[in-house]
Short mmCIF file of C-alpha atoms and ligand atoms in Angstrom, two decimals:
data_model
loop_
_atom_site.label_atom_id
_atom_site.label_comp_id
_atom_site.label_asym_id
_atom_site.label_seq_id
_atom_site.Cartn_x
_atom_site.Cartn_y
_atom_site.Cartn_z
CA MET A 602 -35.93 -11.85 20.30
CA THR A 603 -37.51 -13.53 17.33
CA PHE A 604 -35.55 -15.60 15.12
CA THR A 605 -36.38 -16.48 11.47
CA PRO A 606 -34.25 -19.00 9.78
CA LEU A 607 -32.37 -17.58 6.76
CA THR A 608 -34.07 -18.17 3.44
CA SER A 609 -30.33 -19.19 2.68
CA ASP A 610 -30.59 -22.00 5.09
CA PHE A 611 -32.75 -23.74 2.55
CA TYR A 612 -33.05 -26.92 4.13
CA GLY A 613 -34.01 -25.05 7.51
CA PHE A 614 -31.08 -26.66 9.59
CA ALA A 615 -31.51 -23.79 12.14
CA THR A 616 -34.95 -25.02 13.13
CA ASP A 617 -33.05 -27.70 15.31
CA LEU A 618 -31.86 -25.30 17.56
CA THR A 619 -33.48 -24.88 20.79
CA GLU A 620 -35.79 -21.90 21.34
CA THR A 621 -33.06 -20.18 23.75
CA GLU A 622 -30.52 -20.61 20.99
CA GLN A 623 -32.66 -19.26 18.48
CA ALA A 624 -33.53 -16.26 20.74
CA SER A 625 -29.93 -15.92 21.23
CA LEU A 626 -29.15 -16.00 17.56
CA GLY A 627 -31.84 -13.45 16.65
CA GLN A 628 -30.20 -10.93 19.19
CA ILE A 629 -26.66 -11.53 17.57
CA ARG A 630 -28.45 -10.99 14.07
CA ALA A 631 -30.07 -7.68 15.10
CA PHE A 632 -26.63 -6.72 16.46
CA MET A 633 -24.74 -7.44 13.27
CA GLU A 634 -27.46 -5.98 11.01
CA ASP A 635 -28.28 -2.76 13.18
CA GLU A 636 -24.81 -1.71 14.68
CA VAL A 637 -22.02 -3.51 12.52
CA GLN A 638 -23.35 -3.44 9.07
CA PRO A 639 -23.86 0.51 8.90
CA VAL A 640 -20.43 1.11 9.93
CA ILE A 641 -18.13 -1.59 8.58
CA ASP A 642 -17.24 -0.82 4.85
CA ASP A 643 -15.96 2.78 6.12
CA HIS A 644 -13.71 0.75 8.51
CA TRP A 645 -12.91 -1.89 6.00
CA HIS A 646 -11.57 1.06 3.63
CA ARG A 647 -9.64 2.74 6.69
CA ASP A 648 -8.31 -0.76 7.72
CA ALA A 649 -9.48 0.31 11.31
CA PHE A 650 -11.25 -1.93 13.66
CA PRO A 651 -14.36 -0.56 15.23
CA MET A 652 -13.17 -0.52 18.83
CA ASP A 653 -16.24 1.17 19.97
CA LEU A 654 -18.47 -1.88 18.98
CA ILE A 655 -16.40 -4.19 21.43
CA PRO A 656 -18.52 -3.63 24.53
CA GLY A 657 -21.72 -4.42 22.26
CA ILE A 658 -19.88 -7.61 21.02
CA ALA A 659 -19.08 -8.62 24.70
CA GLY A 660 -22.81 -7.95 25.72
CA LEU A 661 -23.66 -10.74 23.15
CA GLY A 662 -22.45 -13.13 25.64
CA VAL A 663 -20.43 -15.30 23.24
CA ILE A 664 -17.26 -15.02 24.45
CA GLY A 665 -15.90 -17.71 27.26
CA ALA A 666 -19.21 -18.65 28.37
CA GLY A 667 -18.82 -21.40 30.56
CA TRP A 668 -15.39 -22.04 30.79
CA ALA A 669 -14.29 -20.73 34.31
CA GLU A 670 -16.35 -23.47 36.06
CA SER A 671 -16.55 -26.25 33.72
CA ALA A 672 -13.24 -26.22 31.58
CA ARG A 673 -15.48 -26.59 28.53
CA PHE A 674 -17.66 -24.14 26.80
CA GLU A 675 -21.35 -23.99 28.19
CA ASN A 676 -23.13 -23.52 24.72
CA SER A 677 -22.89 -26.30 22.19
CA ALA A 678 -20.39 -26.47 19.26
CA VAL A 679 -23.56 -26.56 17.15
CA TYR A 680 -24.77 -23.00 18.44
CA ARG A 681 -21.15 -21.55 18.52
CA GLY A 682 -21.15 -22.50 14.82
CA TRP A 683 -24.45 -20.89 13.97
CA VAL A 684 -22.75 -17.72 15.95
CA ALA A 685 -19.83 -17.54 13.72
CA LEU A 686 -22.07 -17.98 10.49
CA GLU A 687 -24.48 -15.10 11.58
CA MET A 688 -21.77 -12.71 12.52
CA SER A 689 -19.61 -13.69 9.19
CA ARG A 690 -22.94 -13.38 7.11
CA ILE A 691 -22.50 -9.68 8.00
CA ASP A 692 -18.70 -9.25 8.37
CA ALA A 693 -15.87 -11.58 8.41
CA SER A 694 -13.67 -9.44 10.58
CA VAL A 695 -15.90 -9.11 13.59
CA SER A 696 -16.39 -12.88 13.58
CA THR A 697 -12.64 -13.31 13.34
CA PHE A 698 -12.31 -10.78 16.47
CA VAL A 699 -14.65 -13.06 18.36
CA GLY A 700 -13.02 -16.39 17.04
CA VAL A 701 -9.51 -15.28 18.37
CA GLN A 702 -10.78 -13.78 21.78
CA ASN A 703 -13.28 -16.82 22.34
CA GLY A 704 -11.79 -19.84 20.32
CA LEU A 705 -8.06 -19.07 20.49
CA VAL A 706 -7.63 -17.20 23.40
CA ALA A 707 -10.17 -18.12 26.00
CA GLY A 708 -10.05 -21.57 24.28
CA SER A 709 -6.03 -21.87 25.04
CA ILE A 710 -6.64 -20.79 28.60
CA GLY A 711 -9.71 -23.11 29.03
CA VAL A 712 -8.09 -26.11 27.26
CA ALA A 713 -4.82 -25.78 28.63
CA GLY A 714 -4.85 -23.45 31.59
CA SER A 715 -4.95 -24.40 35.33
CA ALA A 716 -8.13 -23.84 37.32
CA GLU A 717 -6.47 -20.64 38.80
CA GLN A 718 -5.71 -19.36 35.30
CA ARG A 719 -9.16 -20.09 33.97
CA ALA A 720 -10.80 -18.53 37.15
CA GLU A 721 -8.29 -15.28 36.77
CA TRP A 722 -8.43 -14.80 32.73
CA LEU A 723 -11.88 -16.09 31.36
CA PRO A 724 -14.17 -13.74 33.01
CA LYS A 725 -11.99 -10.68 31.71
CA LEU A 726 -11.69 -12.27 28.24
CA ALA A 727 -15.70 -12.76 28.33
CA ASP A 728 -16.45 -9.22 29.12
CA CYS A 729 -13.55 -8.11 27.00
CA SER A 730 -12.07 -6.00 29.82
CA VAL A 731 -8.88 -7.88 28.49
CA VAL A 732 -8.31 -8.37 24.93
CA GLY A 733 -6.44 -11.34 23.61
CA ALA A 734 -4.32 -12.59 20.90
CA PHE A 735 -3.07 -15.89 19.75
CA GLY A 736 0.54 -16.14 18.79
CA LEU A 737 1.43 -19.19 16.84
CA THR A 738 2.77 -18.19 13.32
CA GLU A 739 6.15 -16.89 12.78
CA PRO A 740 7.58 -15.31 9.94
CA LEU A 741 9.72 -18.56 8.90
CA SER A 742 7.21 -20.93 10.02
CA GLY A 743 3.31 -21.09 9.09
CA SER A 744 2.21 -24.42 7.97
CA ASP A 745 5.03 -26.26 9.53
CA SER A 746 4.26 -24.63 13.25
CA SER A 747 3.92 -28.09 14.78
CA GLN A 748 7.67 -28.69 14.34
CA GLY A 749 9.21 -25.56 13.00
CA LEU A 750 8.81 -22.97 15.75
CA ARG A 751 11.91 -20.84 16.38
CA THR A 752 10.58 -18.81 19.26
CA VAL A 753 12.37 -20.09 22.51
CA ALA A 754 11.51 -20.02 26.28
CA ARG A 755 14.32 -20.61 28.55
CA ARG A 756 13.45 -21.40 32.33
CA ASP A 757 15.42 -18.96 34.63
CA GLY A 758 14.14 -19.48 38.29
CA ASP A 759 10.69 -18.74 38.67
CA GLU A 760 10.71 -17.19 35.48
CA TRP A 761 10.68 -17.77 31.66
CA VAL A 762 12.72 -15.74 29.27
CA ILE A 763 11.19 -15.63 25.60
CA ASP A 764 13.01 -14.66 22.60
CA GLY A 765 11.58 -14.89 18.83
CA ALA A 766 9.20 -13.35 16.50
CA LYS A 767 5.77 -13.93 15.53
CA ARG A 768 3.68 -12.79 12.10
CA TRP A 769 0.01 -12.34 11.39
CA ILE A 770 -1.31 -12.01 15.02
CA GLY A 771 -4.72 -10.75 15.09
CA ASN A 772 -5.71 -8.17 17.52
CA ALA A 773 -2.09 -7.94 18.59
CA THR A 774 -1.90 -4.15 18.01
CA HIS A 775 -4.39 -3.48 20.73
CA ALA A 776 -4.58 -6.56 22.65
CA ASP A 777 -3.63 -6.73 26.75
CA ILE A 778 -2.24 -10.46 26.55
CA VAL A 779 -1.00 -12.62 23.84
CA ILE A 780 -0.83 -16.37 24.04
CA ILE A 781 2.85 -17.01 22.89
CA TRP A 782 3.63 -20.53 21.65
CA ALA A 783 7.35 -21.17 22.01
CA LYS A 784 9.77 -24.20 22.30
CA ASP A 785 11.12 -25.11 25.73
CA ALA A 786 15.05 -24.66 25.48
CA ASP A 787 15.51 -27.44 27.50
CA ASP A 788 13.02 -30.30 26.05
CA GLY A 789 12.36 -28.96 22.81
CA LYS A 790 8.64 -29.04 23.46
CA VAL A 791 6.02 -26.38 22.30
CA LYS A 792 4.61 -24.61 25.54
CA GLY A 793 2.21 -21.64 25.73
CA PHE A 794 2.63 -18.43 27.80
CA ILE A 795 0.19 -15.89 28.72
CA VAL A 796 2.39 -12.63 27.78
CA PRO A 797 1.24 -9.15 28.77
CA THR A 798 1.79 -6.74 25.79
CA ASP A 799 3.33 -4.06 28.26
CA ALA A 800 6.18 -6.52 29.11
CA ALA A 801 9.71 -5.14 28.51
CA GLY A 802 11.01 -6.30 25.33
CA TYR A 803 7.65 -7.09 23.68
CA SER A 804 6.69 -5.02 20.44
CA ALA A 805 4.03 -5.33 18.03
CA THR A 806 3.85 -3.67 14.49
CA LYS A 807 0.89 -3.44 12.39
CA ILE A 808 0.81 -5.36 8.98
CA GLU A 809 -0.05 -2.73 6.50
CA ARG A 810 -1.48 -2.81 3.02
CA LYS A 811 -3.87 -6.17 3.25
CA ILE A 812 -6.24 -6.90 0.82
CA SER A 813 -8.39 -9.27 2.80
CA LEU A 814 -9.82 -9.00 6.53
CA ARG A 815 -8.58 -5.14 6.30
CA MET A 816 -10.33 -4.34 9.70
CA VAL A 817 -8.37 -7.13 11.66
CA GLN A 818 -5.40 -5.62 13.36
CA ASN A 819 -2.79 -8.04 12.20
CA ALA A 820 0.90 -7.74 13.61
CA ASP A 821 4.50 -8.81 13.55
CA ILE A 822 5.33 -9.41 17.26
CA VAL A 823 9.21 -9.22 18.46
CA LEU A 824 10.15 -10.71 21.80
CA GLU A 825 13.18 -9.85 23.13
CA GLY A 826 14.01 -11.34 26.42
CA VAL A 827 10.41 -11.05 27.65
CA ARG A 828 10.41 -12.45 31.17
CA VAL A 829 7.03 -14.10 32.43
CA PRO A 830 6.63 -15.90 35.69
CA GLU A 831 5.94 -19.57 35.58
CA SER A 832 2.52 -18.99 37.02
CA MET A 833 1.76 -17.34 33.31
CA ARG A 834 2.99 -20.54 31.40
CA LEU A 835 -0.18 -22.64 30.43
CA GLN A 836 -0.15 -25.34 33.07
CA GLU A 837 -1.83 -28.03 31.32
CA ALA A 838 0.29 -27.48 27.83
CA SER A 839 3.35 -29.68 27.47
CA SER A 840 3.63 -30.07 23.77
CA PHE A 841 2.11 -29.17 20.43
CA ARG A 842 -0.59 -31.92 20.99
CA ASP A 843 -2.13 -29.28 23.30
CA THR A 844 -1.97 -26.57 20.74
CA ALA A 845 -3.30 -28.91 18.38
CA ARG A 846 -6.31 -29.44 21.03
CA VAL A 847 -7.31 -25.57 20.68
CA LEU A 848 -6.95 -25.74 16.92
CA ARG A 849 -9.49 -28.62 16.72
CA LEU A 850 -12.10 -26.51 18.59
CA THR A 851 -11.56 -23.33 16.51
CA ARG A 852 -11.18 -24.77 12.91
CA ALA A 853 -14.78 -26.04 12.73
CA GLU A 854 -15.91 -22.66 13.67
CA VAL A 855 -13.86 -21.20 10.88
CA ALA A 856 -15.59 -23.62 8.72
CA TRP A 857 -18.82 -22.37 9.60
CA SER A 858 -17.47 -18.69 9.20
CA ALA A 859 -16.83 -19.65 5.68
CA VAL A 860 -20.51 -20.54 5.39
CA GLY A 861 -21.39 -17.15 6.42
CA ILE A 862 -19.36 -15.43 4.01
CA MET A 863 -20.86 -17.60 1.19
CA ILE A 864 -24.45 -16.66 2.56
CA GLY A 865 -23.53 -12.78 2.93
CA ALA A 866 -22.31 -12.63 -0.52
CA TYR A 867 -25.21 -14.74 -1.99
CA GLU A 868 -27.85 -12.72 -0.68
CA ALA A 869 -26.18 -9.60 -1.84
CA ALA A 870 -26.13 -11.09 -5.21
CA VAL A 871 -29.51 -12.21 -5.27
CA ARG A 872 -30.65 -8.47 -4.45
CA TYR A 873 -28.51 -7.43 -7.11
CA SER A 874 -29.83 -9.64 -9.84
CA ARG A 875 -33.45 -8.65 -9.11
CA GLU A 876 -32.72 -4.89 -9.41
CA ARG A 877 -30.24 -5.03 -12.30
CA VAL A 878 -31.69 -4.91 -15.84
CA GLN A 879 -30.26 -6.00 -19.11
CA PHE A 880 -31.86 -6.86 -22.16
CA GLY A 881 -35.09 -5.69 -20.96
CA LYS A 882 -35.64 -7.76 -17.70
CA PRO A 883 -33.83 -8.26 -14.36
CA ILE A 884 -30.75 -10.60 -14.78
CA ALA A 885 -32.59 -12.74 -12.03
CA GLY A 886 -34.41 -13.83 -15.15
CA HIS A 887 -31.54 -15.03 -17.37
CA GLN A 888 -30.84 -19.06 -17.16
CA LEU A 889 -27.21 -18.39 -16.65
CA VAL A 890 -27.40 -16.23 -13.65
CA GLN A 891 -29.94 -18.50 -11.86
CA ASP A 892 -27.34 -21.35 -12.39
CA MET A 893 -24.82 -19.48 -10.76
CA LEU A 894 -27.34 -18.73 -7.70
CA ALA A 895 -28.25 -22.33 -7.84
CA LYS A 896 -24.87 -23.72 -7.73
CA SER A 897 -24.26 -21.22 -4.64
CA LEU A 898 -27.23 -22.23 -2.86
CA GLY A 899 -26.19 -25.94 -3.44
CA HIS A 900 -22.54 -25.02 -1.89
CA ILE A 901 -24.19 -23.35 0.98
CA THR A 902 -26.63 -26.19 1.95
CA ALA A 903 -23.94 -28.82 1.56
CA SER A 904 -21.53 -26.74 3.70
CA ILE A 905 -24.14 -26.16 6.27
CA ALA A 906 -24.97 -29.95 6.60
CA LEU A 907 -21.43 -30.56 6.94
CA CYS A 908 -20.89 -28.21 9.39
CA VAL A 909 -23.75 -29.20 11.66
CA GLN A 910 -22.50 -32.67 11.71
CA VAL A 911 -18.83 -31.83 12.66
CA SER A 912 -19.97 -29.76 15.32
CA ARG A 913 -22.35 -32.53 16.61
CA MET A 914 -19.25 -34.74 16.61
CA LEU A 915 -17.31 -32.26 18.59
CA ASP A 916 -20.40 -32.05 21.19
CA GLU A 917 -20.24 -35.88 21.24
CA GLY A 918 -16.66 -36.04 21.97
CA ARG A 919 -16.00 -37.82 18.57
CA GLN A 920 -14.42 -35.24 16.40
CA ALA A 921 -10.98 -36.11 15.52
CA ASP A 922 -8.52 -33.65 13.54
CA ALA A 923 -9.30 -34.85 10.29
CA HIS A 924 -12.91 -34.34 10.94
CA SER A 925 -12.57 -30.43 11.58
CA ALA A 926 -9.96 -30.30 8.84
CA LEU A 927 -12.21 -31.75 6.16
CA ALA A 928 -14.77 -29.10 7.49
CA LYS A 929 -12.44 -26.43 6.88
CA SER A 930 -10.99 -27.45 3.58
CA PHE A 931 -14.25 -28.29 2.33
CA THR A 932 -16.23 -25.27 3.18
CA THR A 933 -13.41 -22.67 2.52
CA SER A 934 -12.90 -24.04 -1.04
CA HIS A 935 -16.57 -23.94 -1.93
CA MET A 936 -16.47 -20.29 -0.26
CA ARG A 937 -13.99 -19.37 -3.19
CA GLU A 938 -16.23 -20.52 -5.95
CA VAL A 939 -19.51 -19.11 -4.23
CA VAL A 940 -17.93 -15.62 -3.76
CA GLY A 941 -16.39 -15.62 -7.20
CA TRP A 942 -19.89 -16.59 -9.01
CA CYS A 943 -21.50 -13.65 -6.54
CA ARG A 944 -19.08 -11.24 -7.67
CA GLU A 945 -19.53 -12.38 -11.44
CA ILE A 946 -23.25 -11.71 -10.83
CA CYS A 947 -22.76 -8.15 -10.06
CA GLY A 948 -20.76 -7.45 -13.22
CA GLY A 949 -18.27 -4.56 -12.77
CA ASN A 950 -20.25 -3.48 -9.53
CA GLY A 951 -18.88 -6.66 -7.91
CA ILE A 952 -15.53 -5.09 -7.42
CA VAL A 953 -16.74 -2.08 -5.71
CA THR A 954 -17.90 -2.52 -1.66
CA ASP A 955 -21.01 -0.21 -2.40
CA TYR A 956 -22.87 -3.28 -3.78
CA GLY A 957 -22.09 -5.90 -0.94
CA VAL A 958 -20.06 -8.64 -2.38
CA ALA A 959 -16.63 -7.01 -2.72
CA ARG A 960 -15.70 -7.33 0.77
CA PHE A 961 -16.84 -10.77 1.28
CA PHE A 962 -14.82 -11.69 -2.05
CA ALA A 963 -11.86 -10.02 -0.59
CA ASP A 964 -12.21 -11.52 3.06
CA ALA A 965 -12.64 -14.79 1.88
CA GLU A 966 -8.98 -15.28 0.92
CA ALA A 967 -7.55 -14.67 4.48
CA ILE A 968 -10.34 -17.27 5.85
CA TYR A 969 -9.22 -19.64 3.24
CA THR A 970 -5.58 -19.34 4.59
CA TYR A 971 -5.63 -18.85 8.15
CA GLU A 972 -6.06 -21.75 10.70
CA GLY A 973 -4.29 -23.94 8.26
CA THR A 974 -4.58 -23.55 4.59
CA ALA A 975 -6.70 -25.82 2.42
CA GLN A 976 -3.95 -27.97 1.23
CA MET A 977 -2.64 -28.51 5.03
CA ASN A 978 -6.17 -29.29 6.07
CA ALA A 979 -6.47 -31.71 3.01
CA LEU A 980 -3.13 -33.31 3.99
CA ILE A 981 -4.48 -34.04 7.72
CA VAL A 982 -7.40 -35.61 5.79
CA GLY A 983 -5.11 -37.48 3.43
CA ARG A 984 -3.27 -38.99 6.28
CA ALA A 985 -6.55 -40.17 7.94
CA ILE A 986 -7.55 -41.88 4.58
CA THR A 987 -4.24 -43.55 3.80
CA GLY A 988 -2.40 -43.81 7.17
CA GLU A 989 0.54 -42.14 5.34
CA SER A 990 1.50 -38.60 6.49
CA ALA A 991 2.59 -36.70 3.48
CA PHE A 992 3.88 -33.57 5.81
CA VAL A 993 5.79 -34.90 8.79
P1 LIG B 1625 3.06 -21.21 4.14
O1 LIG B 1625 3.02 -22.17 5.34
O2 LIG B 1625 4.31 -20.56 3.89
O3 LIG B 1625 2.54 -21.76 2.95
C1 LIG B 1625 2.52 -21.31 1.60
C2 LIG B 1625 1.71 -22.22 0.50
O4 LIG B 1625 2.40 -23.42 0.58
C3 LIG B 1625 0.43 -22.37 0.92
O5 LIG B 1625 -0.28 -22.59 0.04
C4 LIG B 1625 0.57 -23.87 1.78
O6 LIG B 1625 -0.71 -24.48 1.60
C5 LIG B 1625 1.60 -24.56 0.91
N1 LIG B 1625 2.29 -25.52 1.68
C6 LIG B 1625 3.15 -25.47 2.82
N2 LIG B 1625 3.36 -26.55 3.16
C7 LIG B 1625 2.82 -27.48 2.03
C8 LIG B 1625 2.85 -29.00 2.15
N3 LIG B 1625 3.64 -29.78 2.89
N4 LIG B 1625 2.12 -29.57 1.21
C9 LIG B 1625 1.60 -28.77 0.31
N5 LIG B 1625 1.30 -27.39 0.24
C10 LIG B 1625 2.23 -26.77 1.30
N6 LIG B 1625 -1.65 -17.01 12.97
C11 LIG B 1625 -1.41 -16.91 14.20
O7 LIG B 1625 -0.53 -17.46 15.11
N7 LIG B 1625 -2.48 -16.05 14.88
C12 LIG B 1625 -3.30 -15.18 14.22
O8 LIG B 1625 -4.18 -14.67 14.87
C13 LIG B 1625 -3.21 -15.49 12.89
N8 LIG B 1625 -4.36 -14.54 12.14
C14 LIG B 1625 -4.07 -14.53 10.88
C15 LIG B 1625 -4.87 -13.72 10.20
C16 LIG B 1625 -4.81 -13.60 8.73
C17 LIG B 1625 -5.50 -12.44 8.14
C18 LIG B 1625 -3.81 -14.27 8.02
C19 LIG B 1625 -3.55 -14.15 6.35
C20 LIG B 1625 -2.97 -15.34 8.62
C21 LIG B 1625 -3.40 -15.34 10.08
N9 LIG B 1625 -2.38 -16.32 10.86
C22 LIG B 1625 -2.31 -16.11 12.06
C23 LIG B 1625 -1.38 -17.25 10.12
C24 LIG B 1625 -2.12 -18.17 9.39
O9 LIG B 1625 -2.52 -19.20 10.14
C25 LIG B 1625 -1.02 -18.75 8.33
O10 LIG B 1625 -0.84 -17.70 7.51
C26 LIG B 1625 -1.29 -20.13 7.62
O11 LIG B 1625 -1.20 -21.13 8.72
C27 LIG B 1625 -0.44 -20.34 6.61
O12 LIG B 1625 0.97 -20.01 6.81
P2 LIG B 1625 1.72 -19.07 6.01
O13 LIG B 1625 1.25 -17.72 5.66
O14 LIG B 1625 3.20 -19.08 6.39
O15 LIG B 1625 2.12 -19.92 4.73
#
């Protein structure tokens, strides 16, 4: 598959990828442009996830690769970042589906599961014969989930009994398993459990009327005396530190996703500015429009550079929480400016999805908030700068 670096990758960072990685990205781009793009706005308006695309997504080979044997991803973090960018450039909901299935669910089992758990679940997650969800956030605990979880797991012989509630859990209405993070009633430490969604006492209700990432099926989950065997407890997760190990992997990918959203909106705005004529010439020829496009490209270019480096640091084993937190807060904040400028360039047409910018504009809001809000990520960076924690 041929791969041409995007013109919006202005400094050509993607040319540093290997030929194999470029070929694989070419395949992903073709799938996103040919299979996803044509159906996406309709699904977005109906807030329905295109379930029939899941086998095609699995066929791209981007989920769970390498975990089973090596307890780490086979592909480099830099490559995985470009995957998130290419997917989000067309649609952030499909990218979020992969982020949950691969980063959060396969990631939890890959990072914190035993060899047996990895062998059992990761191949099924990789081919999407099992769809997963990641249940950390609760109705009463979002940013403070490191300490505020109310969901409790009680040991009862060879089983655990889980009671509590989760909110915002992506894929949860159609998932087969959910990773539930709960406090052990005995030691108060956060532990992870693989909970089958057909377990007695488990229910998930779709969150309706979202204005962002409408295709992602987010749910409120209730757990009432849900029983799982000890073999379903993630064997290498003994406290929230282990949850944080998973989030450190995925947060950098969300930063990449923000760049993809910027690029999707920017490319649509460039197209529109060439076609839309005002005062006798395309608006692309007006100085203030060019200023917004140039500022957008500047944000995109700076964000790619930052993402490439933070992913390299992950590959080299020297990425700390503050590094991925800075990437997430920087790119998502800049994304908000870019989608705003791009929407502005399209005038009134910027608020209808037919012109290619409005969906990115709306979806950006959820990306800005999930996996740690911009403020919480800034506070993680602030703690690294000052040595003072402003939030715990
Ligand atoms: P809150 O924590 O209530 O925060 C509200 C505001 O207060 C924010 O602006 C926040 O930055 C600010 N704030 C809070 N504390 C401080 C502080 N100490 N200092 C300064 N400001 C502060 N969760 C999952 O577990 N699994 C999922 O699959 C999942 N998917 C999601 C998908 C979508 C579309 C969305 C919107 C959310 C998803 N989430 C998921 C939840 C997401 O991670 C949380 O929404 C996020 O962590 C923020 O929590 P909250 O919404 O409860 O906001």
